[in-house]
């Protein structure tokens, strides 16, 4: 007889960014390992992020409980409603609608702590307790960010007496991209992390370096801290030919960056290296195409600066099946990571590896991703800002492409360790351990 797990997941289909995939794939494969998921999440119409309905079918079998939340988008709407009533008064003191909206949003973000997901907390806890009574789960699972989701899971676990499994897709206090202003808020942030993690029966991270860091902070929990990488789903790639040569674009060397570029992931070093490569190879300009598929608006000015190269294409985000098609049909893939990201492993790294395409990785050489790429047999890993190195790698890729020899040399046996189905099996082993059904695994491989 299958047991049930109550899952708190703020990011869930039809939301469409990378943080959703991990939960989707766990939910998809859990029943094969004896666990039925009950998912508490937000209402899809409260989403202010891109949507991807391709994931919905994969989780259709799961019981899904949707609750409201109050996001930045809704706060902006409230500000505009207030503007209609306060317009005459504010106009006298020289303030406009945008001032009110921005000011209201700033006050909201100051008050809502640890993140805007805290507005979902009371709804999630209420529905979670109802789900405990109705479905009788054996384990509670909460995935973050947003980190307030962990507080929801901790509260329901505390009130129900059930074991809590915490899944940190990104580190909390030690997240380099999480900037907290003020000494008091930092203390509260540390307290909330300790409350959630110290009270968990098991803690899961997506990186080994992250797990090692948490073991130094939570020594009493060190044997219950695991790493389960994000991985890839073999079924997503089953219908695609994995080849280093592009399909339909054989007249050009096509290198693709799939995914959004956020403020810390500047394409400038790559574009400088690309410009240097094209300058040395006069024929290269007509035989190279670089595609950036995803949101890149943070770097609009940077791309304009290199518009004269005539080889860069900017494309809108696509749903996940389209992203897989681009990965497998490209001659090469581009991965950009910033300085300071040694403990970060982007989810798409594993799909890049699964595609079988050569990867040009521009990232910290002492980071976890660099080691993963080397272990997988990837040849082109360049330090952040090494423009000459980028140009050299592009030249090597181009020469091999011209000779018809640009093919991936990925160690598929190594990559298969990151298949989503086997990673879900590891998660279910942890569930069984904390539920008391079997001994706790010493460490997920």
Coordinates of C-alpha atoms in Angstrom, one line a residue:
X1 CA 0.0 0.0 0.0
X2 CA 1.3 3.4 -1.0
X3 CA 2.0 6.0 1.7
X4 CA 1.4 9.7 1.3
X5 CA 3.6 12.7 1.5
X6 CA 2.3 16.3 2.0
X7 CA 4.3 18.7 -0.1
X8 CA 4.5 22.5 0.3
X9 CA 5.6 24.0 -3.0
X10 CA 5.1 27.6 -3.7
X11 CA 6.5 27.3 -7.2
X12 CA 4.4 24.7 -9.1
X13 CA 2.8 24.4 -12.5
X14 CA 1.7 26.3 -14.5
X15 CA 4.6 28.5 -13.2
X16 CA 7.3 28.1 -15.7
X17 CA 10.8 28.8 -14.4
X18 CA 13.6 26.3 -13.5
X19 CA 12.7 26.1 -9.8
X20 CA 9.4 24.3 -10.8
X21 CA 11.0 21.4 -12.6
X22 CA 12.5 19.8 -9.5
X23 CA 9.2 19.5 -7.8
X24 CA 7.4 18.4 -11.0
X25 CA 9.8 15.5 -11.6
X26 CA 9.6 14.4 -8.0
X27 CA 5.8 14.4 -8.1
X28 CA 5.8 12.6 -11.5
X29 CA 7.9 9.6 -10.3
X30 CA 7.1 9.3 -6.6
X31 CA 4.2 6.8 -7.2
X32 CA 6.6 4.4 -8.8
X33 CA 8.4 4.2 -5.4
X34 CA 5.4 3.8 -3.2
X35 CA 4.5 7.4 -2.4
X36 CA 1.5 9.4 -3.4
X37 CA 2.0 13.2 -3.4
X38 CA -0.5 15.7 -1.9
X39 CA 0.6 19.2 -3.0
X40 CA -0.2 22.5 -1.3
X41 CA 0.6 25.4 -3.6
X42 CA -0.5 28.8 -4.8
X43 CA -3.3 29.6 -7.2
X44 CA -2.0 29.8 -10.8
X45 CA -3.8 33.1 -11.4
X46 CA -1.7 34.7 -8.6
X47 CA 1.5 34.0 -10.6
X48 CA 3.6 36.9 -11.7
X49 CA 6.2 34.8 -13.5
X50 CA 6.2 33.2 -16.9
X51 CA 3.8 30.2 -17.3
X52 CA 4.6 26.8 -18.9
X53 CA 1.6 24.6 -19.2
X54 CA 3.7 21.7 -20.6
X55 CA 4.4 20.6 -17.0
X56 CA 0.7 20.3 -16.0
X57 CA 0.2 16.9 -17.5
X58 CA 3.1 15.5 -15.6
X59 CA 1.5 16.3 -12.3
X60 CA -2.1 15.6 -13.2
X61 CA -2.2 12.5 -11.0
X62 CA -1.3 14.4 -7.8
X63 CA -3.9 15.8 -5.4
X64 CA -3.3 19.6 -5.7
X65 CA -4.6 22.1 -3.2
X66 CA -4.3 25.7 -4.4
X67 CA -4.5 28.7 -2.0
X68 CA -4.3 32.4 -2.6
X69 CA -1.2 34.6 -2.0
X70 CA -0.6 38.3 -2.2
X71 CA 2.3 39.2 -4.5
X72 CA 4.1 42.3 -5.7
X73 CA 1.8 42.4 -8.6
X74 CA -1.2 42.6 -6.4
X75 CA 0.4 45.3 -4.2
X76 CA 1.0 47.4 -7.3
X77 CA -2.7 47.0 -8.3
X78 CA -3.6 48.1 -4.8
X79 CA -1.4 51.1 -5.1
X80 CA -3.1 52.1 -8.4
X81 CA -6.5 51.8 -6.7
X82 CA -5.3 54.0 -3.9
X83 CA -4.0 56.5 -6.5
X84 CA -7.5 57.1 -7.9
X85 CA -8.7 58.2 -4.4
X86 CA -5.6 60.1 -3.4
X87 CA -4.7 61.7 -6.7
X88 CA -6.0 65.2 -5.8
X89 CA -4.1 65.3 -2.5
X90 CA -0.8 63.9 -3.9
X91 CA -1.0 66.1 -6.9
X92 CA -0.8 69.2 -4.6
X93 CA 2.5 68.0 -3.2
X94 CA 4.0 67.0 -6.6
X95 CA 3.7 63.3 -6.3
X96 CA 2.6 61.0 -9.1
X97 CA 1.1 57.5 -9.4
X98 CA 4.4 55.8 -9.8
X99 CA 5.7 57.3 -6.6
X100 CA 2.7 55.8 -4.7
X101 CA 3.1 52.4 -6.3
X102 CA 6.8 52.2 -5.8
X103 CA 6.6 53.5 -2.3
X104 CA 3.8 51.0 -1.4
X105 CA 5.8 48.2 -2.9
X106 CA 8.9 49.2 -0.9
X107 CA 6.9 49.2 2.3
X108 CA 5.5 45.8 1.5
X109 CA 8.9 44.3 0.9
X110 CA 10.2 45.8 4.1
X111 CA 7.3 44.3 6.1
X112 CA 7.1 40.9 4.4
X113 CA 9.9 38.8 5.8
X114 CA 11.7 36.6 5.0
X115 CA 10.1 37.0 1.5
X116 CA 6.8 37.8 -0.2
X117 CA 5.8 34.2 0.1
X118 CA 5.0 34.9 3.8
X119 CA 1.6 36.2 2.6
X120 CA 0.9 32.6 1.6
X121 CA 1.8 31.2 5.0
X122 CA -1.6 31.3 6.8
X123 CA -3.4 29.8 3.8
X124 CA -0.8 27.1 3.4
X125 CA -0.8 26.2 7.1
X126 CA -4.6 26.0 7.2
X127 CA -4.9 23.9 4.1
X128 CA -1.9 21.8 5.2
X129 CA -3.5 20.9 8.5
X130 CA -6.7 20.1 6.7
X131 CA -4.8 17.8 4.3
X132 CA -3.2 16.0 7.3
X133 CA -6.6 15.2 8.7
X134 CA -8.0 14.2 5.3
X135 CA -5.2 12.3 3.7
X136 CA -3.1 11.0 6.7
X137 CA 0.4 11.6 5.2
X138 CA 3.4 9.9 6.7
X139 CA 5.9 12.7 5.9
X140 CA 5.8 16.5 5.2
X141 CA 8.1 17.9 2.5
X142 CA 8.7 21.6 2.0
X143 CA 10.8 23.1 -0.8
X144 CA 12.4 26.6 -0.9
X145 CA 12.7 29.3 -2.0
X146 CA 10.6 31.1 -1.1
X147 CA 11.9 30.4 2.4
X148 CA 8.6 31.1 4.1
X149 CA 7.5 27.8 2.6
X150 CA 9.8 26.1 5.0
X151 CA 8.1 27.9 7.9
X152 CA 4.7 26.7 6.7
X153 CA 6.0 23.1 6.6
X154 CA 7.6 23.4 10.0
X155 CA 4.4 24.8 11.6
X156 CA 2.3 22.0 10.1
X157 CA 4.9 19.4 11.1
X158 CA 5.0 20.8 14.7
X159 CA 1.3 20.8 15.1
X160 CA 0.8 17.3 13.5
X161 CA 3.8 15.6 14.9
X162 CA 4.9 14.4 11.5
X163 CA 8.5 14.4 10.3
X164 CA 9.6 17.3 8.1
X165 CA 11.9 16.9 5.1
X166 CA 13.3 20.3 4.0
X167 CA 14.5 20.7 0.3
X168 CA 16.8 23.7 -0.2
X169 CA 16.9 24.4 -3.9
X170 CA 19.1 27.4 -2.9
X171 CA 20.8 28.0 0.4
X172 CA 19.0 30.4 2.7
X173 CA 21.2 32.6 4.9
X174 CA 24.3 31.6 3.0
X175 CA 22.8 32.4 -0.4
X176 CA 25.1 35.0 -2.1
X177 CA 22.2 36.5 -4.0
X178 CA 20.1 37.0 -1.0
X179 CA 20.8 40.5 0.3
X180 CA 19.3 41.5 3.6
X181 CA 19.6 45.0 4.9
X182 CA 19.9 45.8 8.6
X183 CA 21.3 43.9 11.6
X184 CA 18.0 43.1 13.1
X185 CA 16.6 41.6 9.9
X186 CA 19.7 39.5 9.4
X187 CA 19.3 38.1 13.0
X188 CA 15.7 37.3 12.3
X189 CA 16.7 35.6 9.0
X190 CA 19.2 33.4 10.8
X191 CA 16.7 32.6 13.5
X192 CA 14.0 31.6 10.9
X193 CA 16.5 29.4 9.1
X194 CA 17.6 27.7 12.3
X195 CA 14.0 27.2 13.4
X196 CA 13.1 25.5 10.1
X197 CA 16.3 23.4 9.6
X198 CA 17.0 22.4 13.2
X199 CA 13.4 21.1 13.4
X200 CA 13.7 19.0 10.2
X201 CA 14.1 15.3 10.2
X202 CA 16.2 15.6 7.0
X203 CA 17.7 18.4 5.0
X204 CA 18.3 18.1 1.2
X205 CA 20.4 20.5 -0.8
X206 CA 21.1 20.6 -4.6
X207 CA 24.9 20.9 -4.2
X208 CA 27.6 19.0 -2.3
X209 CA 29.3 22.2 -1.3
X210 CA 26.0 23.5 0.1
X211 CA 25.5 20.3 2.1
X212 CA 29.0 20.5 3.5
X213 CA 28.4 24.1 4.6
X214 CA 25.2 23.2 6.4
X215 CA 26.9 20.3 8.2
X216 CA 29.3 22.8 9.8
X217 CA 26.3 24.8 11.0
X218 CA 24.0 22.0 12.1
X219 CA 26.4 19.4 13.4
X220 CA 23.7 17.4 15.2
X221 CA 22.0 17.0 11.9
X222 CA 25.1 16.2 9.9
X223 CA 24.1 12.6 9.2
X224 CA 20.6 13.8 8.0
X225 CA 21.9 16.3 5.4
X226 CA 21.9 15.0 1.8
X227 CA 22.6 16.2 -1.7
X228 CA 20.1 15.4 -4.5
X229 CA 21.1 17.3 -7.6
X230 CA 18.4 18.6 -10.0
X231 CA 19.1 16.2 -12.8
X232 CA 17.3 15.6 -16.1
X233 CA 14.4 13.5 -17.3
X234 CA 15.4 10.9 -19.8
X235 CA 11.8 10.9 -21.2
X236 CA 12.2 14.5 -22.1
X237 CA 15.1 13.6 -24.4
X238 CA 13.8 10.3 -25.7
X239 CA 12.4 11.7 -29.0
X240 CA 15.5 13.8 -29.7
X241 CA 18.6 12.9 -31.6
X242 CA 21.6 13.7 -29.4
X243 CA 24.2 14.9 -31.8
X244 CA 27.0 17.5 -31.8
X245 CA 25.9 18.7 -35.2
X246 CA 22.9 20.9 -35.5
X247 CA 19.7 19.9 -37.3
X248 CA 18.4 22.4 -39.8
X249 CA 21.2 24.8 -39.2
X250 CA 24.1 22.9 -40.7
X251 CA 25.2 25.9 -42.8
X252 CA 26.3 27.6 -39.5
X253 CA 27.9 26.8 -36.2
X254 CA 25.0 27.4 -33.9
X255 CA 25.8 27.9 -30.2
X256 CA 22.7 28.4 -27.9
X257 CA 22.3 29.8 -24.4
X258 CA 19.0 28.4 -23.1
X259 CA 17.5 30.2 -20.2
X260 CA 17.2 33.7 -18.8
X261 CA 20.2 36.0 -18.0
X262 CA 19.7 37.7 -14.6
X263 CA 21.5 40.7 -13.2
X264 CA 24.5 38.7 -12.0
X265 CA 25.1 36.7 -15.2
X266 CA 26.6 39.2 -17.6
X267 CA 27.1 38.0 -21.2
X268 CA 29.7 40.8 -21.7
X269 CA 32.8 38.6 -21.3
X270 CA 31.4 36.1 -23.8
X271 CA 30.5 38.8 -26.3
X272 CA 34.0 40.3 -26.0
X273 CA 35.5 36.9 -26.7
X274 CA 33.1 36.4 -29.6
X275 CA 34.1 39.7 -31.1
X276 CA 37.8 38.8 -30.8
X277 CA 37.2 35.4 -32.4
X278 CA 35.3 37.0 -35.3
X279 CA 37.9 39.6 -35.8
X280 CA 40.6 36.9 -36.3
X281 CA 38.4 34.8 -38.6
X282 CA 37.0 36.9 -41.3
X283 CA 34.9 33.9 -42.6
X284 CA 33.6 33.2 -39.2
X285 CA 31.1 36.0 -39.2
X286 CA 28.9 34.4 -41.9
X287 CA 29.2 30.9 -40.4
X288 CA 28.4 31.4 -36.8
X289 CA 25.1 32.0 -35.0
X290 CA 24.7 32.5 -31.3
X291 CA 21.2 32.2 -29.9
X292 CA 20.1 33.6 -26.5
X293 CA 16.7 32.0 -25.7
X294 CA 15.1 33.5 -22.7
X295 CA 14.7 36.8 -20.8
X296 CA 17.8 38.9 -21.3
X297 CA 16.3 42.4 -20.8
X298 CA 18.7 43.2 -17.9
X299 CA 21.5 43.3 -20.6
X300 CA 19.7 45.1 -23.4
X301 CA 22.4 47.8 -23.6
X302 CA 25.2 45.1 -23.6
X303 CA 23.6 43.3 -26.5
X304 CA 23.1 46.6 -28.4
X305 CA 26.9 47.3 -28.0
X306 CA 27.6 44.1 -29.9
X307 CA 24.8 44.3 -32.4
X308 CA 27.3 45.1 -35.2
X309 CA 28.6 41.6 -35.0
X310 CA 25.5 40.4 -36.8
X311 CA 25.6 36.9 -35.4
X312 CA 23.6 37.2 -32.1
X313 CA 19.9 36.3 -32.0
X314 CA 17.7 37.1 -29.1
X315 CA 14.6 34.9 -28.7
X316 CA 11.7 34.8 -26.3
X317 CA 11.4 32.1 -23.6
X318 CA 9.9 28.8 -24.8
X319 CA 8.1 26.1 -22.9
X320 CA 10.3 23.2 -21.7
X321 CA 9.8 20.9 -24.7
X322 CA 11.0 23.7 -27.0
X323 CA 14.0 24.3 -24.7
X324 CA 15.0 20.6 -25.0
X325 CA 14.6 20.8 -28.8
X326 CA 17.0 23.8 -28.9
X327 CA 19.5 22.1 -26.7
X328 CA 19.6 18.9 -28.8
X329 CA 19.6 20.7 -32.1
X330 CA 22.4 23.1 -31.4
X331 CA 26.0 22.4 -32.3
X332 CA 27.1 23.7 -29.0
X333 CA 25.7 25.1 -25.8
X334 CA 26.7 28.2 -23.8
X335 CA 26.7 28.3 -19.9
X336 CA 27.4 31.6 -18.1
X337 CA 27.9 31.8 -14.4
X338 CA 29.2 34.8 -12.3
X339 CA 32.1 35.1 -9.9
X340 CA 31.1 33.9 -6.5
X341 CA 28.9 31.1 -7.7
X342 CA 31.2 28.3 -6.7
X343 CA 28.4 26.7 -4.5
X344 CA 25.7 27.1 -7.2
X345 CA 24.6 24.5 -9.6
X346 CA 22.1 25.6 -12.2
X347 CA 19.3 23.1 -12.9
X348 CA 19.9 23.4 -16.7
X349 CA 23.5 22.1 -16.3
X350 CA 22.2 18.5 -16.2
X351 CA 19.9 19.0 -19.2
X352 CA 22.9 20.5 -21.1
X353 CA 24.9 17.3 -20.2
X354 CA 22.0 15.1 -21.2
X355 CA 21.7 16.8 -24.6
X356 CA 25.1 15.3 -25.6
X357 CA 26.2 18.6 -27.1
X358 CA 29.6 20.3 -26.4
X359 CA 29.3 22.9 -23.7
X360 CA 31.3 26.2 -23.5
X361 CA 31.2 26.9 -19.8
X362 CA 32.2 30.4 -18.6
X363 CA 32.3 30.1 -14.8
X364 CA 34.5 29.9 -11.7
X365 CA 37.1 27.2 -12.3
X366 CA 37.1 26.2 -8.6
X367 CA 33.3 25.8 -8.5
X368 CA 31.1 22.7 -8.3
X369 CA 29.8 23.1 -11.9
X370 CA 33.3 23.2 -13.3
X371 CA 34.0 19.9 -11.6
X372 CA 30.8 18.4 -12.9
X373 CA 31.6 19.4 -16.4
X374 CA 35.1 18.0 -16.2
X375 CA 33.8 14.7 -14.7
X376 CA 31.4 14.5 -17.6
X377 CA 34.2 14.9 -20.1
X378 CA 33.5 18.4 -21.3
X379 CA 36.5 20.1 -22.9
X380 CA 35.7 23.8 -22.8
X381 CA 35.6 25.4 -19.3
X382 CA 36.8 29.0 -19.1
X383 CA 37.2 31.2 -16.1
X384 CA 34.8 34.2 -15.8
X385 CA 36.2 37.2 -17.6
X386 CA 38.9 35.2 -19.5
X387 CA 38.2 36.9 -22.9
X388 CA 41.2 35.3 -24.6
X389 CA 40.2 31.9 -23.3
X390 CA 36.7 32.3 -24.6
X391 CA 38.0 33.4 -28.0
X392 CA 40.3 30.4 -28.1
X393 CA 37.5 28.0 -27.2
X394 CA 35.3 29.4 -29.9
X395 CA 38.0 29.0 -32.4
X396 CA 38.5 25.4 -31.4
X397 CA 34.8 24.7 -31.6
X398 CA 34.6 26.4 -35.0
X399 CA 37.6 24.4 -36.4
X400 CA 36.1 21.1 -35.4
X401 CA 32.7 22.1 -36.7
X402 CA 34.3 23.0 -40.1
X403 CA 35.9 19.5 -40.1
X404 CA 32.6 17.8 -39.1
X405 CA 34.1 16.7 -35.8
X406 CA 32.3 18.9 -33.3
X407 CA 30.5 16.2 -31.3
X408 CA 29.9 15.8 -27.7
X409 CA 32.3 13.6 -25.7
X410 CA 30.1 13.3 -22.7
X411 CA 30.6 10.4 -20.3
X412 CA 27.0 9.1 -20.5
X413 CA 27.6 6.6 -17.7
X414 CA 28.5 9.5 -15.4
X415 CA 25.6 11.7 -16.6
X416 CA 23.0 8.9 -16.1
X417 CA 23.5 9.3 -12.3
X418 CA 21.6 12.5 -12.6
X419 CA 18.4 11.0 -14.2
X420 CA 15.3 12.4 -12.5
X421 CA 13.8 9.0 -11.9
X422 CA 16.8 7.7 -9.9
X423 CA 17.0 10.9 -8.0
X424 CA 13.4 10.6 -7.0
X425 CA 14.2 7.1 -5.8
X426 CA 16.8 8.6 -3.5
X427 CA 14.3 11.1 -2.2
X428 CA 11.8 8.3 -1.4
X429 CA 14.5 6.4 0.5
X430 CA 14.8 9.5 2.7
X431 CA 11.0 9.6 3.2
X432 CA 11.0 6.0 4.2
X433 CA 13.8 6.6 6.7
X434 CA 12.3 9.6 8.4
X435 CA 8.9 7.8 8.5
X436 CA 10.6 4.9 10.4
X437 CA 10.2 2.3 7.7
X438 CA 13.9 1.6 7.2
X439 CA 17.3 2.8 8.3
X440 CA 18.4 6.2 7.2
X441 CA 20.7 6.1 4.2
X442 CA 24.2 7.2 5.1
X443 CA 24.4 9.6 2.1
X444 CA 22.6 9.8 -1.2
X445 CA 25.3 9.0 -3.9

